[in-house]
XYZ file of C-alpha atoms in Angstrom:
785
model
C -23.925 -63.085 25.715
C -27.440 -63.144 27.097
C -27.909 -66.641 28.519
C -31.698 -66.292 28.395
C -31.680 -65.756 24.645
C -33.426 -68.482 22.644
C -30.665 -70.513 20.899
C -32.680 -73.697 20.466
C -32.130 -76.554 20.014
C -29.435 -75.663 22.613
C -30.990 -75.414 26.079
C -30.393 -72.339 28.246
C -28.336 -74.479 30.614
C -26.018 -75.597 27.814
C -25.677 -72.020 26.603
C -24.757 -70.795 30.110
C -22.242 -73.603 30.548
C -20.573 -72.886 27.180
C -19.899 -69.285 28.199
C -18.610 -70.155 31.671
C -15.044 -69.264 32.496
C -14.413 -72.730 33.934
C -13.182 -75.362 31.469
C -14.981 -78.174 33.305
C -18.402 -76.550 32.871
C -17.713 -75.930 29.187
C -16.715 -79.583 28.827
C -20.012 -80.692 30.372
C -21.878 -78.502 27.894
C -19.883 -80.044 25.048
C -20.956 -83.522 26.131
C -24.564 -82.378 26.035
C -24.056 -80.982 22.517
C -22.456 -84.253 21.416
C -25.469 -86.172 22.744
C -27.870 -83.796 20.982
C -26.092 -84.036 17.640
C -25.982 -87.833 17.867
C -29.776 -87.813 18.138
C -30.045 -85.593 15.051
C -27.707 -87.968 13.161
C -29.871 -90.905 14.127
C -32.913 -89.009 12.883
C -31.011 -87.917 9.741
C -32.051 -84.370 10.619
C -29.384 -82.497 8.620
C -31.096 -79.137 8.941
C -30.884 -79.221 12.721
C -27.281 -80.378 12.584
C -26.418 -77.407 10.367
C -28.363 -75.124 12.660
C -26.431 -76.268 15.734
C -23.103 -75.833 13.932
C -24.163 -72.357 12.757
C -25.124 -71.303 16.294
C -21.847 -72.574 17.736
C -19.966 -70.784 14.970
C -21.718 -67.420 14.755
C -22.919 -66.947 18.332
C -20.007 -68.512 20.141
C -16.763 -69.164 18.194
C -16.913 -65.785 16.428
C -18.241 -63.919 19.470
C -16.563 -60.877 20.975
C -16.583 -62.518 24.407
C -13.471 -64.712 25.008
C -15.254 -67.331 27.131
C -17.949 -67.656 24.484
C -15.292 -68.258 21.852
C -13.773 -70.989 23.992
C -17.223 -72.563 24.403
C -17.856 -72.379 20.667
C -14.573 -74.188 19.910
C -15.224 -77.082 22.272
C -18.816 -77.249 21.004
C -17.709 -77.541 17.353
C -15.282 -80.313 18.317
C -18.129 -82.107 20.079
C -20.263 -81.827 16.923
C -17.519 -83.415 14.867
C -17.155 -86.298 17.327
C -20.885 -86.860 17.263
C -21.020 -86.777 13.466
C -18.256 -89.358 13.107
C -17.836 -90.449 9.498
C -20.527 -87.962 8.448
C -18.435 -85.016 9.632
C -17.012 -84.730 6.142
C -20.359 -83.314 5.010
C -19.986 -80.345 7.338
C -16.202 -79.791 7.352
C -16.235 -76.327 5.849
C -18.683 -75.065 8.505
C -16.701 -76.785 11.248
C -13.203 -75.737 10.176
C -13.586 -72.086 9.162
C -14.561 -70.615 12.570
C -11.817 -72.650 14.254
C -9.192 -71.353 11.830
C -10.394 -67.816 12.481
C -9.529 -68.326 16.151
C -5.936 -69.190 15.132
C -5.439 -65.425 14.788
C -6.838 -64.589 18.248
C -4.696 -62.361 20.453
C -5.273 -64.673 23.457
C -2.705 -67.520 23.413
C -4.991 -69.824 25.447
C -7.729 -69.336 22.876
C -5.294 -70.194 20.080
C -4.403 -73.336 22.001
C -8.081 -74.322 22.347
C -8.476 -73.734 18.608
C -5.626 -76.201 17.951
C -7.258 -78.714 20.277
C -10.656 -78.319 18.595
C -9.231 -78.654 15.098
C -7.232 -81.714 16.164
C -10.455 -83.437 17.230
C -12.229 -82.409 14.016
C -9.403 -83.693 11.804
C -8.986 -86.882 13.830
C -12.594 -87.806 13.185
C -12.736 -86.716 9.526
C -9.346 -88.219 8.523
C -9.102 -88.296 4.702
C -12.200 -86.161 4.293
C -10.184 -83.088 5.319
C -7.873 -83.309 2.257
C -10.084 -81.049 0.087
C -9.544 -78.435 2.789
C -5.815 -79.131 3.129
C -4.641 -75.745 1.896
C -6.534 -73.750 4.488
C -5.393 -76.142 7.211
C -1.775 -75.882 6.041
C -2.043 -72.112 5.878
C -3.287 -71.940 9.464
C -0.703 -74.416 10.736
C 2.169 -72.589 9.036
C 1.235 -69.493 11.041
C 0.961 -71.378 14.359
C 4.351 -73.028 13.742
C 5.911 -69.639 14.426
C 3.679 -68.879 17.418
C 5.615 -67.404 20.352
C 3.609 -69.367 22.954
C 5.126 -72.820 23.604
C 1.757 -74.404 24.442
C 0.276 -73.219 21.158
C 3.348 -74.491 19.298
C 3.041 -77.836 21.045
C -0.624 -78.084 20.110
C 0.064 -77.161 16.501
C 2.780 -79.817 16.311
C 0.298 -82.505 17.411
C -2.152 -81.361 14.765
C 0.671 -81.189 12.207
C 1.724 -84.806 12.859
C -1.879 -85.946 12.526
C -2.285 -84.162 9.210
C 0.986 -85.663 7.915
C -0.215 -89.147 8.785
C -3.436 -88.548 6.868
C -1.584 -87.245 3.779
C 0.859 -90.156 3.889
C -1.961 -92.714 4.034
C -4.049 -91.094 1.291
C -3.671 -91.346 -2.472
C -5.961 -88.384 -3.155
C -3.717 -85.513 -2.134
C -4.115 -82.491 -4.446
C -0.450 -81.628 -5.075
C -1.245 -79.249 -7.962
C -3.476 -77.155 -5.756
C -0.979 -77.187 -2.895
C 2.148 -76.065 -4.803
C 1.200 -72.338 -5.114
C 0.739 -72.147 -1.346
C 4.000 -73.998 -0.725
C 5.826 -71.700 -3.152
C 4.491 -68.674 -1.289
C 5.232 -69.875 2.241
C 8.691 -71.241 1.453
C 10.048 -67.673 1.404
C 9.216 -67.106 5.083
C 12.127 -65.767 7.138
C 10.853 -67.207 10.431
C 12.906 -70.175 11.589
C 9.922 -72.181 12.894
C 7.955 -71.555 9.729
C 10.942 -72.688 7.688
C 11.264 -75.814 9.796
C 7.563 -76.496 9.273
C 7.905 -76.087 5.493
C 10.942 -78.354 5.239
C 9.280 -81.035 7.333
C 6.317 -81.067 4.944
C 8.560 -81.211 1.873
C 10.361 -84.226 3.376
C 7.031 -85.918 4.040
C 5.667 -85.285 0.558
C 8.946 -86.432 -1.001
C 8.709 -89.719 0.902
C 5.203 -90.556 -0.356
C 5.504 -92.886 -3.392
C 2.268 -91.683 -4.991
C 3.302 -88.005 -4.839
C 5.768 -86.823 -7.517
C 7.120 -83.606 -6.060
C 10.001 -83.652 -8.555
C 7.718 -82.256 -11.258
C 7.242 -79.090 -9.199
C 10.813 -78.750 -7.977
C 11.526 -75.668 -10.175
C 8.865 -73.758 -8.217
C 10.364 -74.425 -4.781
C 14.083 -74.899 -5.505
C 14.993 -71.237 -5.023
C 13.181 -71.143 -1.679
C 14.954 -74.320 -0.554
C 18.361 -72.783 -1.266
C 17.383 -69.688 0.692
C 16.343 -71.809 3.676
C 19.703 -73.596 3.401
C 21.278 -70.337 4.544
C 19.302 -70.202 7.796
C 21.165 -69.422 11.016
C 19.843 -72.561 12.700
C 22.070 -75.604 12.238
C 19.072 -77.888 12.634
C 17.127 -76.191 9.857
C 20.190 -76.122 7.587
C 20.655 -79.835 8.172
C 16.992 -80.585 7.435
C 17.153 -78.546 4.233
C 20.395 -80.232 3.226
C 18.719 -83.618 3.663
C 15.728 -82.503 1.584
C 17.937 -81.245 -1.233
C 19.982 -84.447 -1.042
C 16.828 -86.531 -1.461
C 15.782 -84.481 -4.464
C 19.212 -84.898 -6.059
C 19.068 -88.673 -5.555
C 15.669 -88.700 -7.240
C 17.031 -86.612 -10.116
C 19.847 -89.101 -10.680
C 17.409 -92.005 -10.637
C 14.837 -90.395 -12.927
C 16.548 -87.783 -15.123
C 13.868 -88.260 -17.759
C 11.302 -86.478 -15.577
C 13.543 -83.575 -14.569
C 12.986 -80.049 -15.896
C 16.681 -79.201 -16.036
C 16.268 -76.070 -18.110
C 13.739 -74.489 -15.753
C 16.154 -74.790 -12.825
C 19.388 -73.804 -14.602
C 19.348 -70.112 -13.755
C 18.209 -70.787 -10.195
C 21.403 -72.781 -9.708
C 23.460 -70.102 -11.471
C 22.357 -67.522 -8.912
C 22.963 -69.720 -5.867
C 26.341 -70.856 -7.206
C 27.370 -67.245 -6.557
C 26.060 -67.166 -2.967
C 28.222 -65.796 -0.173
C 27.240 -68.711 2.066
C 29.659 -71.611 1.561
C 27.065 -74.349 2.112
C 24.634 -72.816 -0.379
C 27.386 -72.316 -2.942
C 28.804 -75.832 -2.576
C 25.352 -77.453 -2.736
C 24.321 -75.420 -5.787
C 27.639 -76.205 -7.474
C 27.150 -79.937 -6.861
C 23.684 -79.682 -8.404
C 25.131 -77.809 -11.363
C 27.735 -80.532 -11.881
C 25.021 -83.205 -11.964
C 22.818 -81.126 -14.264
C 25.605 -80.646 -16.818
C 26.500 -84.330 -16.762
C 22.899 -85.577 -16.885
C 21.301 -83.021 -19.219
C 24.309 -82.533 -21.508
C 23.836 -80.001 -24.299
C 20.467 -78.936 -22.898
C 22.551 -76.769 -20.532
C 24.412 -74.992 -23.357
C 21.993 -72.035 -23.650
C 22.877 -71.199 -20.041
C 26.639 -71.398 -20.522
C 27.253 -67.692 -19.989
C 25.449 -67.728 -16.643
C 27.158 -70.947 -15.583
C 30.572 -69.515 -16.416
C 29.760 -66.333 -14.507
C 29.198 -68.489 -11.436
C 31.925 -71.093 -11.945
C 34.971 -69.139 -13.128
C 35.624 -67.106 -9.939
C 35.480 -70.316 -7.869
C 38.489 -71.744 -9.716
C 40.768 -69.300 -7.886
C 39.549 -70.203 -4.392
C 42.201 -71.164 -1.833
C 42.254 -74.296 0.345
C 39.632 -72.858 2.685
C 37.090 -73.456 -0.102
C 38.810 -76.440 -1.678
C 35.594 -78.465 -2.067
C 33.819 -75.689 -3.956
C 36.863 -75.190 -6.172
C 37.054 -78.888 -7.077
C 33.358 -79.147 -7.968
C 33.534 -75.892 -9.949
C 36.464 -77.281 -11.920
C 34.440 -80.383 -12.859
C 31.536 -78.151 -13.930
C 33.875 -76.065 -16.056
C 35.487 -79.070 -17.747
C 32.145 -80.799 -18.365
C 30.599 -77.676 -19.852
C 33.576 -77.151 -22.143
C 33.171 -80.661 -23.555
C 29.622 -79.837 -24.655
C 30.875 -77.402 -27.315
C 31.403 -79.333 -30.542
C 32.493 -78.442 -34.113
C 28.887 -78.672 -35.305
C 28.182 -75.503 -33.302
C 30.271 -73.612 -35.850
C 28.276 -74.814 -38.847
C 24.923 -73.255 -38.025
C 23.984 -69.690 -38.784
C 23.560 -67.701 -35.584
C 20.531 -66.001 -37.106
C 18.629 -69.292 -36.860
C 16.904 -70.087 -33.563
C 18.471 -73.468 -33.003
C 20.738 -76.163 -34.378
C 19.906 -79.814 -34.801
C 22.303 -82.630 -34.054
C 21.469 -86.338 -34.316
C 21.387 -87.971 -30.910
C 22.441 -91.579 -30.559
C 22.795 -92.064 -26.815
C 24.903 -94.787 -25.284
C 23.592 -97.062 -22.567
C 24.549 -94.457 -19.976
C 22.989 -91.629 -21.958
C 19.751 -93.563 -22.300
C 18.907 -92.439 -18.779
C 18.110 -88.993 -20.208
C 15.184 -89.574 -22.546
C 12.275 -87.380 -21.491
C 9.720 -85.726 -23.671
C 10.273 -82.263 -25.055
C 10.168 -79.628 -22.344
C 9.333 -75.981 -22.901
C 10.659 -73.591 -20.319
C 7.974 -71.399 -18.792
C 8.163 -68.125 -16.906
C 10.365 -68.382 -13.834
C 9.209 -67.098 -10.483
C 12.765 -66.270 -9.500
C 13.641 -62.615 -9.057
C 17.088 -61.319 -9.908
C 17.661 -63.734 -12.781
C 21.027 -63.555 -14.512
C 20.564 -61.099 -17.383
C 22.813 -63.003 -19.746
C 20.410 -65.948 -19.859
C 16.987 -64.337 -19.728
C 16.440 -64.659 -23.461
C 17.609 -68.254 -23.436
C 14.926 -69.158 -20.913
C 12.193 -68.614 -23.488
C 13.641 -70.999 -26.042
C 12.222 -74.506 -26.523
C 14.641 -77.224 -25.507
C 14.569 -80.947 -26.158
C 16.218 -83.695 -24.190
C 18.081 -86.563 -25.882
C 15.933 -89.296 -27.362
C 16.949 -92.076 -29.651
C 14.170 -91.096 -32.011
C 14.545 -87.346 -31.599
C 17.205 -84.723 -32.167
C 18.866 -82.400 -29.710
C 17.964 -78.793 -30.453
C 20.055 -76.214 -28.646
C 21.523 -72.808 -29.309
C 25.087 -71.962 -28.308
C 24.938 -68.357 -27.123
C 28.495 -67.543 -28.168
C 28.057 -63.788 -27.770
C 27.090 -64.219 -24.126
C 29.960 -66.629 -23.456
C 32.536 -64.307 -25.002
C 31.108 -61.388 -23.039
C 31.588 -63.285 -19.767
C 35.084 -64.470 -20.696
C 36.114 -60.964 -21.741
C 34.817 -59.543 -18.456
C 36.733 -62.025 -16.307
C 39.933 -61.583 -18.293
C 39.674 -57.792 -18.014
C 39.131 -57.896 -14.245
C 42.570 -57.339 -12.707
C 41.379 -58.563 -9.300
C 40.491 -62.010 -10.612
C 42.671 -64.974 -9.592
C 45.338 -66.618 -11.728
C 43.509 -69.943 -12.142
C 40.415 -68.107 -13.349
C 42.432 -66.212 -15.970
C 43.994 -69.463 -17.128
C 40.545 -71.075 -17.366
C 39.256 -68.120 -19.396
C 42.148 -68.424 -21.849
C 41.583 -72.180 -22.126
C 37.924 -71.511 -22.900
C 38.765 -69.006 -25.594
C 41.334 -71.379 -27.103
C 38.763 -74.202 -27.036
C 36.174 -72.016 -28.761
C 38.673 -71.006 -31.467
C 39.397 -74.691 -32.060
C 35.763 -75.862 -32.075
C 33.969 -72.817 -33.514
C 36.639 -70.746 -35.304
C 34.345 -69.146 -37.868
C 32.070 -67.663 -35.219
C 34.898 -66.755 -32.881
C 36.703 -64.653 -35.484
C 33.723 -62.298 -35.417
C 34.792 -61.459 -31.857
C 38.522 -61.294 -32.473
C 38.779 -57.533 -32.952
C 37.163 -56.923 -29.565
C 39.219 -59.637 -27.833
C 42.565 -58.690 -29.388
C 43.400 -55.686 -27.167
C 42.743 -57.521 -23.905
C 44.740 -60.541 -25.085
C 47.675 -58.247 -25.810
C 47.370 -56.601 -22.402
C 47.369 -60.038 -20.788
C 50.951 -60.471 -21.985
C 51.871 -58.157 -19.099
C 50.420 -60.614 -16.573
C 52.611 -61.476 -13.614
C 52.087 -65.219 -14.089
C 54.188 -67.111 -16.643
C 51.464 -69.742 -16.969
C 48.892 -67.113 -17.888
C 51.257 -65.648 -20.480
C 51.870 -69.099 -21.970
C 48.138 -69.742 -22.365
C 47.700 -66.257 -23.788
C 50.446 -66.873 -26.341
C 48.909 -70.212 -27.330
C 45.624 -68.446 -27.955
C 47.217 -65.585 -29.908
C 49.188 -68.098 -31.966
C 45.984 -69.974 -32.789
C 44.311 -66.727 -33.826
C 47.295 -65.795 -35.990
C 47.501 -69.146 -37.756
C 43.893 -70.351 -37.974
C 42.614 -70.795 -41.547
C 39.306 -69.268 -40.436
C 41.064 -65.940 -39.976
C 42.287 -66.073 -43.568
C 38.988 -66.884 -45.271
C 36.519 -64.873 -43.196
C 35.724 -61.843 -45.304
C 34.448 -58.749 -43.669
C 35.906 -59.701 -40.294
C 39.588 -59.088 -40.868
C 41.775 -56.806 -38.802
C 40.656 -53.249 -38.430
C 42.883 -50.261 -39.064
C 42.843 -49.301 -35.392
C 44.932 -52.179 -34.110
C 44.791 -51.326 -30.425
C 42.291 -49.488 -28.314
C 45.125 -48.181 -26.165
C 47.922 -47.311 -28.586
C 51.340 -46.554 -27.233
C 53.272 -43.399 -28.004
C 54.871 -45.035 -31.019
C 52.964 -45.713 -34.227
C 54.214 -48.760 -36.104
C 53.309 -48.645 -39.772
C 52.492 -51.668 -41.882
C 55.126 -52.148 -44.585
C 53.978 -51.134 -48.017
C 55.514 -54.297 -49.392
C 52.607 -56.261 -47.991
C 50.966 -55.709 -51.346
C 53.549 -57.870 -53.083
C 51.540 -60.992 -52.323
C 49.127 -62.264 -54.897
C 45.734 -60.593 -54.736
C 43.967 -63.944 -54.389
C 45.696 -64.718 -51.116
C 45.692 -61.267 -49.543
C 42.270 -59.871 -50.330
C 41.340 -57.590 -47.461
C 44.339 -58.739 -45.389
C 47.446 -57.214 -43.851
C 50.207 -59.722 -44.347
C 53.970 -59.755 -44.386
C 55.561 -60.823 -47.698
C 57.299 -63.615 -45.843
C 54.175 -65.018 -44.190
C 51.806 -66.163 -46.919
C 50.750 -69.139 -44.750
C 49.654 -66.923 -41.865
C 46.228 -65.284 -41.720
C 45.339 -61.629 -41.522
C 45.875 -61.441 -37.782
C 49.491 -62.644 -37.792
C 51.001 -59.426 -39.064
C 48.594 -57.401 -36.952
C 49.757 -59.396 -33.936
C 53.399 -58.675 -34.688
C 52.712 -54.951 -35.102
C 50.823 -54.727 -31.823
C 53.321 -56.871 -29.946
C 56.144 -54.524 -30.929
C 53.950 -51.555 -30.092
C 53.395 -53.038 -26.632
C 57.139 -53.569 -26.163
C 57.670 -49.959 -27.218
C 55.160 -48.531 -24.745
C 56.101 -50.935 -21.922
C 59.880 -51.158 -21.844
C 59.730 -53.087 -18.579
C 57.724 -55.810 -20.324
C 60.405 -56.004 -23.007
C 63.164 -56.240 -20.408
C 61.507 -58.816 -18.145
C 59.391 -60.918 -20.511
C 60.345 -59.923 -24.039
C 62.731 -62.827 -24.679
C 60.370 -65.300 -23.008
C 57.423 -64.180 -25.167
C 59.329 -64.262 -28.445
C 60.886 -67.657 -27.711
C 57.488 -69.170 -26.950
C 56.051 -67.689 -30.132
C 58.867 -69.272 -32.094
C 57.754 -72.642 -30.713
C 54.078 -72.003 -31.417
C 54.481 -70.367 -34.836
C 57.105 -70.382 -37.575
C 60.272 -68.745 -36.231
C 61.285 -67.484 -39.679
C 57.921 -65.764 -40.119
C 58.237 -64.078 -36.737
C 61.746 -62.749 -37.315
C 61.022 -61.735 -40.896
C 57.846 -59.842 -39.994
C 59.425 -58.107 -36.986
C 62.384 -57.075 -39.106
C 59.982 -55.657 -41.699
C 58.174 -53.623 -39.056
C 61.311 -52.401 -37.273
C 62.754 -51.241 -40.569
C 60.111 -48.498 -40.548
C 60.217 -47.784 -36.817
C 60.425 -44.084 -36.057
C 61.701 -44.475 -32.493
C 65.295 -45.369 -33.350
C 66.337 -45.992 -29.771
C 63.567 -48.563 -29.342
C 64.463 -50.092 -32.725
C 68.083 -50.532 -31.573
C 66.982 -52.097 -28.273
C 64.510 -54.408 -29.974
C 67.051 -55.515 -32.590
C 69.541 -56.272 -29.829
C 66.892 -58.385 -28.041
C 65.982 -60.294 -31.214
C 69.634 -60.889 -32.019
C 70.335 -62.261 -28.553
C 67.395 -64.644 -28.906
C 68.538 -65.686 -32.357
C 72.069 -66.457 -31.180
C 71.384 -68.086 -27.833
C 67.939 -69.761 -27.758
C 67.591 -73.481 -28.313
C 64.199 -72.826 -29.944
C 66.013 -71.039 -32.815
C 68.445 -73.882 -33.616
C 66.857 -74.655 -36.979
C 66.700 -71.010 -37.997
C 70.388 -70.516 -37.095
C 71.326 -73.484 -39.269
C 69.288 -72.039 -42.110
C 71.128 -68.722 -41.856
C 74.567 -70.215 -41.299
C 74.986 -71.463 -44.857
C 72.652 -69.193 -46.906
C 72.263 -72.001 -49.436
C 68.697 -71.239 -50.486
C 67.096 -68.087 -51.951
C 64.737 -68.037 -48.942
C 67.612 -68.002 -46.456
C 69.411 -65.242 -48.374
C 66.183 -63.228 -48.532
C 65.761 -63.659 -44.779
C 69.360 -62.545 -44.168
C 68.878 -59.370 -46.211
C 65.629 -58.604 -44.409
C 67.209 -59.094 -40.988
C 70.332 -57.206 -41.987
C 68.432 -54.041 -42.939
C 66.746 -53.902 -39.525
C 69.828 -55.121 -37.644
C 71.588 -52.011 -38.940
C 69.839 -50.121 -36.119
C 72.526 -51.703 -33.913
C 76.052 -51.884 -35.379
C 77.380 -54.660 -33.146
C 74.348 -56.907 -33.754
C 74.876 -56.400 -37.478
C 78.424 -57.738 -37.149
C 77.197 -60.686 -35.085
C 74.650 -61.484 -37.819
C 77.476 -61.488 -40.359
C 79.470 -63.842 -38.131
C 76.463 -66.137 -37.849
C 75.947 -66.204 -41.633
C 79.733 -66.530 -42.318
C 79.835 -63.207 -44.161
C 83.282 -62.506 -42.770
C 84.456 -60.058 -45.413
C 81.352 -57.943 -44.943
C 81.837 -58.131 -41.179
C 85.350 -56.782 -41.651
C 84.038 -54.007 -43.930
C 81.464 -53.058 -41.277
C 84.081 -52.920 -38.536
C 86.149 -50.619 -40.725
C 83.172 -48.242 -40.704
C 83.097 -48.263 -36.893
C 85.859 -45.680 -36.865
C 83.349 -43.143 -38.206
C 80.771 -43.943 -35.515
C 80.339 -42.350 -32.118
C 81.921 -44.880 -29.775
C 80.025 -44.813 -26.453
C 80.208 -46.915 -23.315
C 77.094 -48.790 -24.412
C 78.714 -49.492 -27.770
C 81.842 -50.926 -26.138
C 79.680 -52.960 -23.759
C 77.953 -54.571 -26.721
C 81.314 -55.358 -28.335
C 82.326 -56.930 -25.032
C 79.179 -59.121 -25.082
C 79.883 -60.140 -28.687
C 83.324 -61.344 -27.692
C 81.742 -63.399 -24.925
C 79.302 -64.888 -27.469
C 82.153 -65.882 -29.782
C 83.431 -68.080 -26.980
C 80.040 -69.820 -26.651
C 79.106 -73.210 -28.241
C 76.998 -71.486 -30.916
C 80.132 -70.123 -32.599
C 82.135 -73.346 -32.379
C 82.202 -73.568 -36.169
C 83.615 -70.039 -36.367
C 86.462 -70.843 -33.988
C 87.284 -73.991 -35.920
C 87.442 -71.965 -39.135
C 90.372 -70.067 -37.626
C 92.396 -73.198 -38.425
C 91.876 -72.502 -42.140
C 93.849 -69.267 -42.173
C 94.293 -69.237 -45.933
C 90.578 -69.371 -46.762
C 89.319 -67.211 -43.883
C 91.572 -64.168 -43.801
C 88.663 -61.738 -43.326
C 87.429 -63.670 -40.298
C 90.789 -63.119 -38.631
C 90.857 -59.467 -39.723
C 87.348 -58.919 -38.371
C 88.286 -60.410 -35.012
C 91.425 -58.277 -34.859
C 89.226 -55.312 -35.705
C 87.077 -56.058 -32.672
C 90.220 -56.415 -30.600
C 91.410 -52.990 -31.668
C 88.031 -51.459 -30.739
C 88.168 -52.784 -27.198
C 89.977 -51.141 -24.309
C 92.354 -53.491 -22.511
C 89.656 -55.188 -20.496
C 88.894 -58.811 -19.671
C 87.154 -59.134 -23.066
C 90.283 -57.761 -24.743
C 92.397 -60.388 -22.975
C 89.940 -63.149 -23.903
C 89.908 -62.298 -27.615
C 93.649 -61.661 -27.641
C 94.339 -65.111 -26.242
C 92.020 -66.637 -28.823
C 93.805 -64.905 -31.721
C 97.191 -65.970 -30.371
C 96.011 -69.532 -30.983
C 95.581 -68.889 -34.704
C 98.200 -71.141 -36.376
C 100.913 -70.121 -38.795
C 99.498 -70.603 -42.328
C 102.711 -72.268 -43.504
C 102.479 -74.872 -40.771
C 98.859 -75.595 -41.737
C 99.515 -76.375 -45.413
C 98.381 -79.844 -46.536
C 98.681 -81.848 -49.689
C 94.888 -82.399 -49.903
C 93.687 -79.775 -52.364
C 90.609 -81.660 -53.534
C 88.222 -80.015 -51.067
C 86.990 -76.656 -52.337
C 87.359 -73.744 -49.954
C 84.493 -72.343 -47.923
C 85.028 -68.901 -49.357
C 84.703 -70.270 -52.871
C 81.434 -72.006 -51.996
C 80.008 -68.859 -50.489
C 80.999 -66.745 -53.471
C 79.461 -69.217 -55.872
C 76.236 -69.612 -53.923
C 75.594 -66.026 -53.018
C 74.133 -63.285 -55.191
C 73.808 -60.726 -52.395
C 74.733 -57.100 -53.164
C 76.988 -56.396 -50.192
C 77.851 -52.908 -51.438
C 74.210 -51.915 -51.249
C 73.936 -53.448 -47.763
C 76.967 -51.464 -46.619
C 75.433 -48.259 -47.942
C 72.219 -49.060 -46.082
C 74.218 -49.581 -42.883
C 75.868 -46.149 -43.258
C 72.492 -44.524 -43.944
C 70.913 -46.022 -40.834
C 73.876 -45.081 -38.643
C 73.661 -41.502 -39.864
C 70.018 -41.431 -38.778
C 70.983 -42.709 -35.346
C 73.740 -40.095 -35.077
C 71.322 -37.304 -35.977
C 68.796 -38.646 -33.445
C 71.431 -38.746 -30.677
C 72.514 -35.212 -31.428
C 68.883 -34.094 -31.370
C 68.321 -35.763 -27.990
C 71.516 -34.248 -26.652
C 70.416 -30.785 -27.835
C 67.038 -31.197 -26.159
C 68.701 -32.292 -22.929
C 71.074 -29.275 -23.048
C 68.127 -26.902 -23.502
C 66.370 -28.510 -20.553
C 69.491 -28.093 -18.373
C 69.649 -24.389 -19.270
C 66.016 -23.898 -18.288
C 66.683 -25.573 -14.938
C 69.680 -23.280 -14.274
C 67.689 -20.160 -15.225
């Protein structure tokens, strides 16, 4: 710069000193400028004051020459000192050139800019608040400056500005939030530290309510929580902790709905600290906001459910997630089933308790979120008006059942998901069927296949929960009355190789109770899904023989506890009667018979069949008998159970015409073992009454003659040797009628027809075995050729 140039009122000497490379000479020039400006202030000569500031700004601070810029900065600081309390009138002109120097490539010049601005702010104090945003913007950049001296200078200025904001009650928070929201996404550690420090300061000021603007900065805070610096993570954790304390104290001023999806996203973070913190916030939100969180249930479940299967390394996250899950489940109430899903919202009277009275804010409408990557399942819910509980208002929320079911279906279908998550999913579905059955039955056809596949799960606990849910579906009255949502013809999306046909006799029920339903004639109390369940369960056993072998008995026994055992056996017998895979039918009948004879869960049903006193019990016997004919030995055991000893003897007589295989003899062996079990105690005691039970003894001798001389042969032989001589057993008490007389009088069963049915079924099995043998022989010939 030409020192001789006229820059009055600055003297040529002052101008030369301002551009000198020595700091001391520039400082002397600054003192002269301060003295000059003081004179103008005393004269109230504002035009000259502005002129001096303009010269220092344009000709010096914004000059191309570095020493001139340094002189301009110290000169502007001197002007501010001279102006004193009047500096507020010229702050824009003073601050802008200094802030421009914040971007200078020379680190020493940036340091001098910090020093100059510190002096300007120190004099102006509260007057700088209207310019706070530009100051904050400049400081946020210097906080990440690589030069330590510049950083140190910016920290001094930062502390001064914080003191001013803390002392003032005129801070423009509304105008500051957009800048804070922008800068909070910085990836620089020092910038993040700077941001967090300011948030902590603003949160500590009583007159500043930062909680109102928390939705705009919450996402950025959670991102900073994942910083690599332990110090920054700790600072951010403290800031979030302070916000959460404030939320608990003043839930009425919290915009829960606007932050719901932000938490959903961070509850799925890979960073453990972020995930745990977000999950703790979610727990508090659900407990404080209550049903206001329901529209976001699908997103919450997406985040929470996987956490339930965490191991002990993430025990804390798992425990908090479990509380979130349980609390959210409690928010679903029966009233959610009464509204029409076509309506935008439901209304429920709110009468809060003393604890609930903490949550009584005004109605809050959720605005557009600034968060990118929002969970898709809840985007539509974000635009719905929500209302918090008030004693004089009503809670208006919408339960997005479609979204919830979609999430539950996804997690149940995912084979990689943990056991506890699958159990939680099944509990959720069961809860929804209990609380909102009418709506849930609209989803049953899509859920049914995956629920059936879940029966193959490796965990017994998962299978138990699955069976509870299937039993609820099969017995719920909502499944009976819901028209237009009954079972579809395609009962499984992945059908096995065997097609199980619905018995034609299903039409025997009255039209009023079976309109649009598939139902077994023996299950009028079950809904449309019961018979469909039985069909698909048998189909699954047919296509997965390993499932039948390892879990078949367990599944059927549990179903007998959850549903009516008679209905289950009757319906399965109906279905098996029309089974085309005869080998599977024989295996399945054998399994059902073993369960019937040995399981404690079937005690009542065994007693019902033992006497055949009622028409229902005789009808059940005939139904079971026709299907049991697929397996000759099980048919005999059924006759033993029902005390049809003569028919058992007649059946055994027919065994001579059957193809006696090793498997057949093995089953006879097992029957002999069963006869020695406690279940057949009554049968063994009836051997004492030789006169009235001759066919029982003949039937047992028939079994003995079928057996080779094995251990079972010896066992039965020894038992029959204990049968007493009839003459020795004669008594004088003839008043008690014989058992055989009672059975004859009570029964109207056509045993001849049953015997013919047995022969017919056995002929089918014989033809099927011959056909399989022929196919095997042809295959052997092809191999040889």
